[in-house]
Tab-separated table of C-alpha atoms in Angstrom:
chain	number	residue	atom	x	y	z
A	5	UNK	CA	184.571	-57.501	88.424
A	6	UNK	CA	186.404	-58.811	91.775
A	7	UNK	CA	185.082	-57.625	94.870
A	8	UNK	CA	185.468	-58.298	98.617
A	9	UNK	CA	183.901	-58.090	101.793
A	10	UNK	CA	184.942	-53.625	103.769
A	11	UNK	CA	186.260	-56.442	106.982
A	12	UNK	CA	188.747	-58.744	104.871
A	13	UNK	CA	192.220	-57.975	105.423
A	14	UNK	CA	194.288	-57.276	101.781
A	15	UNK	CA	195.854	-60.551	102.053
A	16	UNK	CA	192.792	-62.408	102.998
A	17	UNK	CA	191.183	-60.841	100.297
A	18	UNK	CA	194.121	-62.063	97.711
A	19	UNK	CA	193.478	-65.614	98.957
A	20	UNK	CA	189.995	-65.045	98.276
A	21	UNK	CA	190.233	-64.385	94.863
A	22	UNK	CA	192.439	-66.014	93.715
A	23	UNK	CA	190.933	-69.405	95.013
A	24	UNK	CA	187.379	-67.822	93.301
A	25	UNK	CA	189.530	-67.997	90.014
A	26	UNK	CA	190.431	-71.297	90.710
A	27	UNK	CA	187.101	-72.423	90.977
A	28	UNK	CA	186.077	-70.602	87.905
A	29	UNK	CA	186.994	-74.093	85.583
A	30	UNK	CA	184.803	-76.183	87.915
A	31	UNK	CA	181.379	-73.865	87.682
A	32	UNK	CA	181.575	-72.146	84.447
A	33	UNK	CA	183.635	-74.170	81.988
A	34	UNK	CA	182.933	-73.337	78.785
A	35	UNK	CA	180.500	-70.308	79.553
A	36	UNK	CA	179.894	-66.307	78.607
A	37	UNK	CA	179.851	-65.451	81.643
A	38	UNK	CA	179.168	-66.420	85.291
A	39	UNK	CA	179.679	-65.824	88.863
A	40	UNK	CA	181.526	-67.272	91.644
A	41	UNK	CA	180.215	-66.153	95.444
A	42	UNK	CA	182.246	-66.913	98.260
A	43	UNK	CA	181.843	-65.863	102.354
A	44	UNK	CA	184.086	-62.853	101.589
A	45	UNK	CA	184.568	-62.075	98.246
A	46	UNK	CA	182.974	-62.723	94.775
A	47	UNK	CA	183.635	-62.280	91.112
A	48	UNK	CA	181.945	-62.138	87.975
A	49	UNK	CA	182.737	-61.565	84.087
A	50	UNK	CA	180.240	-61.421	81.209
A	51	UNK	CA	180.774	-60.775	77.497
A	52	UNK	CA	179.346	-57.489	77.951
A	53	UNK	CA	179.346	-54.605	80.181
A	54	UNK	CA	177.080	-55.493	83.544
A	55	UNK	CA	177.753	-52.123	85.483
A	56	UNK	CA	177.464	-48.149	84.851
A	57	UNK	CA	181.413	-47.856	84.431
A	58	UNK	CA	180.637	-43.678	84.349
A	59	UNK	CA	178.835	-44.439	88.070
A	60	UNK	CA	181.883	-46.165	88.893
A	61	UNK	CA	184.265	-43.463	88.449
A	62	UNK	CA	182.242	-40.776	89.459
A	63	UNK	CA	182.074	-42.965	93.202
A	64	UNK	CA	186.381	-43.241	92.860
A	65	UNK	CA	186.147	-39.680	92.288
A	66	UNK	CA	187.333	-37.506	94.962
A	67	UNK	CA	184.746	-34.623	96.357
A	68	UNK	CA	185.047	-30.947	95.295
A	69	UNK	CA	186.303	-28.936	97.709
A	70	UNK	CA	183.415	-27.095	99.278
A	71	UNK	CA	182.727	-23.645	97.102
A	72	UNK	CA	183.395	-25.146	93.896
A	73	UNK	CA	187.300	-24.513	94.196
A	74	UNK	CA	190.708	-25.512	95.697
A	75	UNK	CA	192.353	-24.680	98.814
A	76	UNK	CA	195.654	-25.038	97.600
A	77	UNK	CA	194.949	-23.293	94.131
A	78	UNK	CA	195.835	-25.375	91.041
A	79	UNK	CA	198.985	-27.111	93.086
A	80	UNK	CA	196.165	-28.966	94.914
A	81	UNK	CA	194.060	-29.498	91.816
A	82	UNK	CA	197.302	-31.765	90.575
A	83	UNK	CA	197.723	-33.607	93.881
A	84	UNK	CA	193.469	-34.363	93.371
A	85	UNK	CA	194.004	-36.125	90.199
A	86	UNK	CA	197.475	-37.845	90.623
A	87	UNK	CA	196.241	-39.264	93.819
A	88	UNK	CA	192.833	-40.046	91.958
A	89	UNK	CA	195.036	-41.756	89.506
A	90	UNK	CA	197.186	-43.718	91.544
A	91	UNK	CA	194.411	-45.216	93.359
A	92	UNK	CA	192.393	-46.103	90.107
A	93	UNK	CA	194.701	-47.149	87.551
A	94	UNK	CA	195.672	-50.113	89.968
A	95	UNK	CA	192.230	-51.285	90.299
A	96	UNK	CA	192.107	-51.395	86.772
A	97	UNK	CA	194.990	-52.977	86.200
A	98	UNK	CA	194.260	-55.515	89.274
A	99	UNK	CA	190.609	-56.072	87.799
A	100	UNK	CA	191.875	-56.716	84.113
A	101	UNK	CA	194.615	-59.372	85.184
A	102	UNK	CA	191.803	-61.222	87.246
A	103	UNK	CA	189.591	-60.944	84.058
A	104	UNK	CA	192.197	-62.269	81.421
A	105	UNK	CA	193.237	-65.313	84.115
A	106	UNK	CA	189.630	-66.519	84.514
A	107	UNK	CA	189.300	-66.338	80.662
A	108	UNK	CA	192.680	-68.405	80.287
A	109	UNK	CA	191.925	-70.975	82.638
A	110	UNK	CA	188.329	-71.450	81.435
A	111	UNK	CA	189.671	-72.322	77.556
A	112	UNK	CA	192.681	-73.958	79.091
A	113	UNK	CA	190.023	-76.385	80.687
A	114	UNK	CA	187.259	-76.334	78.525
A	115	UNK	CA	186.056	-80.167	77.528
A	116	UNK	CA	183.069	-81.599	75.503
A	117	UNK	CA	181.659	-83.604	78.010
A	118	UNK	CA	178.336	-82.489	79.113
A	119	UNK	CA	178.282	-84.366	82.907
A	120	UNK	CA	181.086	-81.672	84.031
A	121	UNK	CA	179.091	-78.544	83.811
A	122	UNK	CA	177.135	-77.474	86.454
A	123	UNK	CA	174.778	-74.525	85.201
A	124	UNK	CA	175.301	-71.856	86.940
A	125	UNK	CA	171.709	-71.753	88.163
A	126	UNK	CA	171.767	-74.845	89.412
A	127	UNK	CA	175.430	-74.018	91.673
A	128	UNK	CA	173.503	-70.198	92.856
A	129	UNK	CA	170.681	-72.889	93.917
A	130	UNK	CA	173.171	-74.874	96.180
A	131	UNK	CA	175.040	-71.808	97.023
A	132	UNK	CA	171.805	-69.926	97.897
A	133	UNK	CA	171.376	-73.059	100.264
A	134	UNK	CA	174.218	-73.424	101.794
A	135	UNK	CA	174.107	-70.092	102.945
A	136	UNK	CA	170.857	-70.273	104.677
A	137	UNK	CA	171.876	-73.200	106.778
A	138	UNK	CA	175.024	-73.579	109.345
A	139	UNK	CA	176.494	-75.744	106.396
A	140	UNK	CA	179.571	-75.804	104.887
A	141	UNK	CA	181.889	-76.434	101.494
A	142	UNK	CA	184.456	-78.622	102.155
A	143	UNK	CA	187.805	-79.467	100.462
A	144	UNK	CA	187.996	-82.268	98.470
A	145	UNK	CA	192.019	-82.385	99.754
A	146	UNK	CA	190.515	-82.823	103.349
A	147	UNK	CA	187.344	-85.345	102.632
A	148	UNK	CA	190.471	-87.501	100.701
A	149	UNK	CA	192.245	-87.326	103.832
A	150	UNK	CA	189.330	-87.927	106.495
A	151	UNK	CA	187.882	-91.262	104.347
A	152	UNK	CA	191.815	-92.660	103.424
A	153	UNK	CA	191.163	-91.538	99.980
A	154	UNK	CA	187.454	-93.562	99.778
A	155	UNK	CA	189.322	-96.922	100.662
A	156	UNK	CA	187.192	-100.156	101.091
A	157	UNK	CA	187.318	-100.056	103.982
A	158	UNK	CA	185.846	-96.913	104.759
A	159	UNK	CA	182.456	-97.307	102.595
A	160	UNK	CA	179.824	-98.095	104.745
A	161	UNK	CA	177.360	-99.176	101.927
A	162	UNK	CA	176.545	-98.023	98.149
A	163	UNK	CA	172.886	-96.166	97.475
A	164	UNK	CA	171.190	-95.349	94.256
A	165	UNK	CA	173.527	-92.894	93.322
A	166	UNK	CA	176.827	-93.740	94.175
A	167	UNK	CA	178.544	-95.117	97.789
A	168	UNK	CA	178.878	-93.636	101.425
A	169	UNK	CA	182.413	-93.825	103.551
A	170	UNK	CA	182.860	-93.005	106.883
A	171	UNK	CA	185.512	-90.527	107.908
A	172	UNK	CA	186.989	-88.984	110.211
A	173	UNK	CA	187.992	-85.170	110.600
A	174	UNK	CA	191.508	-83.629	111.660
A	175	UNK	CA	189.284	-82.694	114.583
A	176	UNK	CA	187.958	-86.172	115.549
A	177	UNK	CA	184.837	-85.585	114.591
A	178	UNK	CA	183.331	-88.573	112.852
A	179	UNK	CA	181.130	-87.629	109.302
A	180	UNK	CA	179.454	-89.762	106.527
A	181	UNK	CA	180.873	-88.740	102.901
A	182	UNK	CA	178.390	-89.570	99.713
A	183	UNK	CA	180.020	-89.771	96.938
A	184	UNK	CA	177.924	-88.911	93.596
A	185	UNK	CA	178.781	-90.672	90.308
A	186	UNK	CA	180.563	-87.901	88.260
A	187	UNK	CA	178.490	-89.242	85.478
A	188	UNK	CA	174.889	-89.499	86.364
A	189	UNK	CA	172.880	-86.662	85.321
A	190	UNK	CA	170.629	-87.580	87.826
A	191	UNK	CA	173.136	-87.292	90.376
A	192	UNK	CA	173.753	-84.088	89.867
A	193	UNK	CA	169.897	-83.489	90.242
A	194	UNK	CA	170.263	-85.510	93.536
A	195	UNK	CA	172.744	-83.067	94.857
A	196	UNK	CA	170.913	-79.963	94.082
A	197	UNK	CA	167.700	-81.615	96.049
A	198	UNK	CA	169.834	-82.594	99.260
A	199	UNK	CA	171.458	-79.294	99.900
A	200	UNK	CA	168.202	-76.888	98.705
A	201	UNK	CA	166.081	-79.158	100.653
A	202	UNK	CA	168.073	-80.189	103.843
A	203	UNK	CA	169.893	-77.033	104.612
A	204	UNK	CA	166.504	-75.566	105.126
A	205	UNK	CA	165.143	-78.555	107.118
A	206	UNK	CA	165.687	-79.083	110.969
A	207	UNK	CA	164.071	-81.790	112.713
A	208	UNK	CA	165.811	-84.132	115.074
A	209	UNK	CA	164.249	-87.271	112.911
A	210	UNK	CA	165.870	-85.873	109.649
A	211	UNK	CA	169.425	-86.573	108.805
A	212	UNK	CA	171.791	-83.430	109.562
A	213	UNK	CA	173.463	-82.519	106.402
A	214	UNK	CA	176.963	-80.919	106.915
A	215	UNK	CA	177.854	-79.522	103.866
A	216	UNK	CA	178.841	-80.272	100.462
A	217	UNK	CA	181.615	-80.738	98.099
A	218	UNK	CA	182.146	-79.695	94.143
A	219	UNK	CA	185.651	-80.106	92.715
A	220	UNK	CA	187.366	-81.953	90.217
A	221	UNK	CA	184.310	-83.414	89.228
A	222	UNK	CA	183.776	-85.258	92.303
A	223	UNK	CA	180.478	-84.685	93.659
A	224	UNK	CA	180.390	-84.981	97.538
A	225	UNK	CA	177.584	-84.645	100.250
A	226	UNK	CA	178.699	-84.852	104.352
A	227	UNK	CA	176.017	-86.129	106.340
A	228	UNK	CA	176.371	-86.401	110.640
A	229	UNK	CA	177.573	-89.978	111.206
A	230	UNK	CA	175.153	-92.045	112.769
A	231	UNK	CA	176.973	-94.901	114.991
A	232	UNK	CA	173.838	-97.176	114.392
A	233	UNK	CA	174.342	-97.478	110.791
A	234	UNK	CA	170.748	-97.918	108.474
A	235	UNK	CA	167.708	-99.701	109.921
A	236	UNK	CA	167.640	-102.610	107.308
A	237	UNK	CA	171.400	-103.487	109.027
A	238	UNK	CA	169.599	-104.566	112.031
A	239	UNK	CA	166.260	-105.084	111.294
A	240	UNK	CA	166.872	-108.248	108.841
A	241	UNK	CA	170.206	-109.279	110.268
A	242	UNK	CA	168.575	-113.042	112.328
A	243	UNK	CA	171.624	-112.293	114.672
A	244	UNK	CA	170.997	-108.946	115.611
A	245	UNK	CA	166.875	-108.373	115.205
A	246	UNK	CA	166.737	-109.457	118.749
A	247	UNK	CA	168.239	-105.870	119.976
A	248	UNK	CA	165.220	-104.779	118.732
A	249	UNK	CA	162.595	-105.507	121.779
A	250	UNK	CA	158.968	-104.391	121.156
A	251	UNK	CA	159.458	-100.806	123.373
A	252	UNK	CA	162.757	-100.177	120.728
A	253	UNK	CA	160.490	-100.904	117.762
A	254	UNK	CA	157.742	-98.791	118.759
A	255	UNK	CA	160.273	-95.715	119.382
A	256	UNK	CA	161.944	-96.021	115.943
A	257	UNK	CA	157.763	-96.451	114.393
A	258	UNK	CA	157.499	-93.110	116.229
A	259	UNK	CA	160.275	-91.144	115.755
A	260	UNK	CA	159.850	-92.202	112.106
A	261	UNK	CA	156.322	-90.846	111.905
A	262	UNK	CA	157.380	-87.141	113.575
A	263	UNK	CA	160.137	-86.720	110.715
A	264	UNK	CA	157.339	-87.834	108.061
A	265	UNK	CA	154.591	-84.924	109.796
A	266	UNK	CA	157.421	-82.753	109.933
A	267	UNK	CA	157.851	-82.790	106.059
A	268	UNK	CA	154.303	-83.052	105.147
A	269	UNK	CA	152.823	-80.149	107.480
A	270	UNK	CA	155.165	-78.824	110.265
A	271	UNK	CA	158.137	-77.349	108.178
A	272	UNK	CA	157.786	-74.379	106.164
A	273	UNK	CA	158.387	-76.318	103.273
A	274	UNK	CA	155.876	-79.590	102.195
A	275	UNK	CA	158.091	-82.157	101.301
A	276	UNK	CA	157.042	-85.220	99.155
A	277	UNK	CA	160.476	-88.029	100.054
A	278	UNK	CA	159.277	-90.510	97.446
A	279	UNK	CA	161.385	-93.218	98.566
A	280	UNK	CA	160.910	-93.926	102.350
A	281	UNK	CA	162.163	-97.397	103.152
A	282	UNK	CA	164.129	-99.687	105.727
A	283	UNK	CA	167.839	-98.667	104.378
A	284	UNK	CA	167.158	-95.095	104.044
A	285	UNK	CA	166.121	-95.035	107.875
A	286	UNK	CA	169.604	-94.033	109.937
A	287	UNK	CA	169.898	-94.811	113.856
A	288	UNK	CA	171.705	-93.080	116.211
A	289	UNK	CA	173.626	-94.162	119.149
A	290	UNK	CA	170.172	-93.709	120.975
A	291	UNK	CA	168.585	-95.794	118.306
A	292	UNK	CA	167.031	-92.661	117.246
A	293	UNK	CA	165.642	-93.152	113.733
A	294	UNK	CA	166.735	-90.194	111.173
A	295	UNK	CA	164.893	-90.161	107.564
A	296	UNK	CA	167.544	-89.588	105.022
A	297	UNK	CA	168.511	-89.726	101.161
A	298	UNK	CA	166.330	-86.881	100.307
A	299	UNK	CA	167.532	-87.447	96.373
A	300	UNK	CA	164.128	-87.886	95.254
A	301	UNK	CA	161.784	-85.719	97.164
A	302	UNK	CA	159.592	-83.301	95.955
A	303	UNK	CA	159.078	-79.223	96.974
A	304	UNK	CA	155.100	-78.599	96.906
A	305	UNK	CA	153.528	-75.294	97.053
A	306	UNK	CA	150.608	-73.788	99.634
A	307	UNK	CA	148.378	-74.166	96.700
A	308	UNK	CA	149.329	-77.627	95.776
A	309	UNK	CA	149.840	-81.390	97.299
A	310	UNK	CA	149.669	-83.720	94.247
A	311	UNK	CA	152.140	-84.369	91.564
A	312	UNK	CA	152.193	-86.127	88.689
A	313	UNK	CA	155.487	-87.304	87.011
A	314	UNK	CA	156.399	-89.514	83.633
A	315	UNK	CA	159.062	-90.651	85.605
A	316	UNK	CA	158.777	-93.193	88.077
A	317	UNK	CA	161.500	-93.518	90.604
A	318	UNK	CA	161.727	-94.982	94.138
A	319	UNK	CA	161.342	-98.567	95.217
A	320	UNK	CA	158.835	-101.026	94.093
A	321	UNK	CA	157.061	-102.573	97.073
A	322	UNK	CA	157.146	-99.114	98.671
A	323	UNK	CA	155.380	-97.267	95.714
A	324	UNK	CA	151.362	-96.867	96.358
A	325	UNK	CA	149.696	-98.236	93.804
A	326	UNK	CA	148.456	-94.733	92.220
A	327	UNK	CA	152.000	-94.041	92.062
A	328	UNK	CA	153.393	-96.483	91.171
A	329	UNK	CA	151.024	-97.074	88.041
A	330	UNK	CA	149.963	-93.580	87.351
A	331	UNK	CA	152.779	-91.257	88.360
A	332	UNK	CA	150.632	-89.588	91.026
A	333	UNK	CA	152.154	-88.424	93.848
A	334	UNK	CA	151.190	-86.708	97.421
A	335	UNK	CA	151.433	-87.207	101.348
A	336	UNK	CA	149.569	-90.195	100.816
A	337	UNK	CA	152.240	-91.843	98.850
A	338	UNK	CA	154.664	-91.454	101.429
A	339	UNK	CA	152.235	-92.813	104.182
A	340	UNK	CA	151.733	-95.810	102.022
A	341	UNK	CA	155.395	-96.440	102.173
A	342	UNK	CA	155.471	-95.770	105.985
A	343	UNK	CA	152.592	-98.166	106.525
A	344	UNK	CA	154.804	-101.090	104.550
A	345	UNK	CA	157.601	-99.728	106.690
A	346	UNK	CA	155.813	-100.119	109.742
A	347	UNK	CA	154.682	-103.726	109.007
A	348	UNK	CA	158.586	-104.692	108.407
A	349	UNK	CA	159.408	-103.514	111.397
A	350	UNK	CA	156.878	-105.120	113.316
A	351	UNK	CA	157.087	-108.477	111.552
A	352	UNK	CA	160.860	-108.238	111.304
A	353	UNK	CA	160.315	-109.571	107.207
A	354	UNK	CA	161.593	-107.876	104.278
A	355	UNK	CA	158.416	-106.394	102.245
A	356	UNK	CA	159.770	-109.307	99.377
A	357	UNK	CA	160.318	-112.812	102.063
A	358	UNK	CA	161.877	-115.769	99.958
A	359	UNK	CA	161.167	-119.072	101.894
A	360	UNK	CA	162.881	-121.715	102.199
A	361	UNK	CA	161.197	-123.815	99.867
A	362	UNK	CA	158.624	-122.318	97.612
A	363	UNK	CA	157.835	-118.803	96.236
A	364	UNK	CA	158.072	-115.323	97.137
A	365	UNK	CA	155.337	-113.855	99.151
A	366	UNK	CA	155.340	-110.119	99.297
A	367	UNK	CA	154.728	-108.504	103.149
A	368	UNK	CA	151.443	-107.431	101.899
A	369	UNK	CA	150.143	-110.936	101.245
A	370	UNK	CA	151.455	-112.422	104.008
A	371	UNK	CA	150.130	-109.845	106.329
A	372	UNK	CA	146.304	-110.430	104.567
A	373	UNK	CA	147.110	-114.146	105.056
A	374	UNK	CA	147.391	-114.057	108.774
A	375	UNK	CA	143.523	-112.354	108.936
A	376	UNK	CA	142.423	-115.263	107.032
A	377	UNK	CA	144.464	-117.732	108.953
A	378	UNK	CA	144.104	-116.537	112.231
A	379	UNK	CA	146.166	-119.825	113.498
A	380	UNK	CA	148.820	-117.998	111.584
A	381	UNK	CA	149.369	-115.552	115.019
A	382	UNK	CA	150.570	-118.366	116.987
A	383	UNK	CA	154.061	-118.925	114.819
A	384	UNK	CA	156.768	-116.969	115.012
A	385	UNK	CA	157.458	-113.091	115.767
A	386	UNK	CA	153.720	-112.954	114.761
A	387	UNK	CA	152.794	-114.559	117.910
A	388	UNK	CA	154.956	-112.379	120.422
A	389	UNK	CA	152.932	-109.491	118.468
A	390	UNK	CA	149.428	-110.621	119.507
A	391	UNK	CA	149.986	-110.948	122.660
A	392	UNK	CA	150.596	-107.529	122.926
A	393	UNK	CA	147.865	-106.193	120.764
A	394	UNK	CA	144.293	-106.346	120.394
A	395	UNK	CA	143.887	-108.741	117.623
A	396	UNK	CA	140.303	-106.588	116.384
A	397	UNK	CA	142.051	-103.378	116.590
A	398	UNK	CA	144.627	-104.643	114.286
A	399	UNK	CA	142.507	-106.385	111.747
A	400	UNK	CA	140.543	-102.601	111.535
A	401	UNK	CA	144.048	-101.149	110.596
A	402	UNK	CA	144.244	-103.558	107.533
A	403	UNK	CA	140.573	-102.413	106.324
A	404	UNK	CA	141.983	-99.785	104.042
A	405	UNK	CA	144.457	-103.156	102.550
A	406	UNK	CA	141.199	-104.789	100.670
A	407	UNK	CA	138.118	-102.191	100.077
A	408	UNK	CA	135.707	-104.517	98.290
A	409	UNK	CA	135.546	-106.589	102.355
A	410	UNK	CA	134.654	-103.535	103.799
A	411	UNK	CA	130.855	-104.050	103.932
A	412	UNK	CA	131.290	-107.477	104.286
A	413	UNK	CA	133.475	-106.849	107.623
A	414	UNK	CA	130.875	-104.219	108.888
């Protein structure tokens, strides 16, 4: 069944459909049946019948004249059903090509590997998301174009799940491209969380995402370009730390914490990001901090705020311990990984610090180091730090770090 939108024009409508049987090897290779839903027109073909086909030609049907009869006598009873005919045998005829094309084309193009299906569920899922935001689906023709066909030169740095390129529009306007591996399973499952998740979030401290991209097995978010590049650029660069002064720190701390309350209890969904760190923090040409990569977060319910999962994914050093050991997840976890976050940013130290000559010593350590070692706040970016805070105030906020000291400290 092909149908399109009473305000398309005929020959917009052609274009339509035929590009919806295009894209019928891409979403339903190999299946029964399926749908494809565009802004103006859609199509769908099953196995079996889906619709009353009697209903259907009763509504083609022209209406009796009024008192049961003809005007014309039976000369206008013949003009009824020839025009009744001309008008439906073409529809039939139009509907059965489309039919025996998208059934060609899906055989033609039918192959045994499992990472080029998309379920159909899963694409209605990103469809039914991209059509509640101001996002869009972009050509893959026109991403090729805007990043120099993903040159070197272009990628801007490589993530869990596959790379990120700038490029640049026919318009000007400047976007970040991720591009998916084409064979991860769990990129696929990436995807589907990014578009469900961010087309229905907006929050100035959340990445924007653009839209999305699904053909020829490339897999293909656009994201806003951020001039500023990730946080862990700056932040643990020696050369370029200093641009961040204490006043820039605290506004990034901030602006970080908004997008995390936004997620947890502000938007009307409760979002669980899982893997809040340094590199997946974006900045602006403001310096404005923007929480992205949104792979691994988790939907919760009204009724709900813990999960539990067999599968533990994220970034060790950033994982709470209950997490990280158990597979329980909430809020919490995520604060956890904000409070590590926080102490990086302040300290200017990756949350694993190699020195120079001896051992690692994770942030953690070196953090419950200074309390011992007070003589510790007098060396380095720790120093600048204590002159600006209340040294009690900011052994309190380490309290929750060691439990068993508590009554001790009281």
């Amino acid at each position: 069944m092909a149908q399109c939108t009473r305000n398309v024009a005929a020959d917009d409508c052609n274009r339509c459909l035929v590009g919806a049987v295009n894209y019928i090897p891409t979403c339903c290779d190999g299946k029964q049946g399926g749908r494809v839903i565009s802004w103006s027109c859609s199509i769908r073909f099953e196995v079996e019948p889906f619709y009353n086909a009697q209903a259907a030609e009763e509504a083609m049907s022209p209406a009796p004249a009024p008192g049961g009869g003809s005007v014309n006598g039976g000369a206008g009873s013949n003009h009824t059903v020839r025009t009744a005919l001309l008008v439906s045998i073409p529809v039939a005829v139009a509907l059965l090509v489309l039919l025996l094309v998208a059934v060609y084309l899906c055989r033609r193009n039918r192959k045994p590997h499992k990472h080029v299906q998309i379920a159909t569920a899963r694409h209605e899922d990103i469809d039914e998301g991209m059509r509640s935001s101001e996002s869009l689906l972009y050509d893959l023709s026109m991403l090729r174009a805007a990043t120099d066909n993903f040159s070197e030169e272009n990628k801007l740095g490589e993530g869990g799940f596959g790379p990120v390129y700038k490029g640049t529009l026919q318009n000007g306007q400047d976007i970040a491209v991720k591009r998916l591996s084409a064979t991860s399973q769990q990129g696929q499952v990436e995807m589907k969380n990014e578009v469900f998740l961010l087309a229905k979030l907006q929050h100035r401290n959340l990445v924007r995402l653009l839209g999305c991209c699904i053909e020829e097995h490339e897999r293909l978010l656009v994201y806003e370009f951020l001039t500023n590049n990730s946080l862990d650029k700056i932040l643990f660069d020696p050369a370029r730390q200093q641009e961040l002064g204490w006043g820039l720190r605290h506004k990034i701390i901030e602006g970080i914490g908004r997008g995390l309350l936004y997620l947890h209890e502000d938007s009307r969904l409760t979002i669980i990001h899982r893997d809040l760190k340094a590199s997946n923090i974006l900045l602006d040409g403001d310096m404005n901090p923007k929480i992205s990569d949104f792979g691994l977060a988790k939907l919760f319910n009204i009724e709900s705020s813990v999960g539990n999962t067999s599968h533990i994914a994220g970034t060790y050093g950033y994982m709470s311990p209950e997490y990280a050991l158990h597979g329980i997840f909430s809020a919490k976890s995520d604060v956890f990984s904000y409070g590590v976050l926080v102490l990086e940013i302040v300290t200017g130290r990756r949350n694993t610090y190699t020195h120079a000559s001896g051992p690692s010593e994770d942030l953690l350590t070196y953090v419950i180091n200074i309390r011992t070692d007070p003589s510790d706040c007098h060396h380095g970016s720790v120093r600048t730090l204590f002159q600006a805070l209340n040294p009690c105030r900011a052994w309190a906020g380490l309290e929750a770090l060691e439990p068993r000291e508590r009554s001790g400290a009281a």
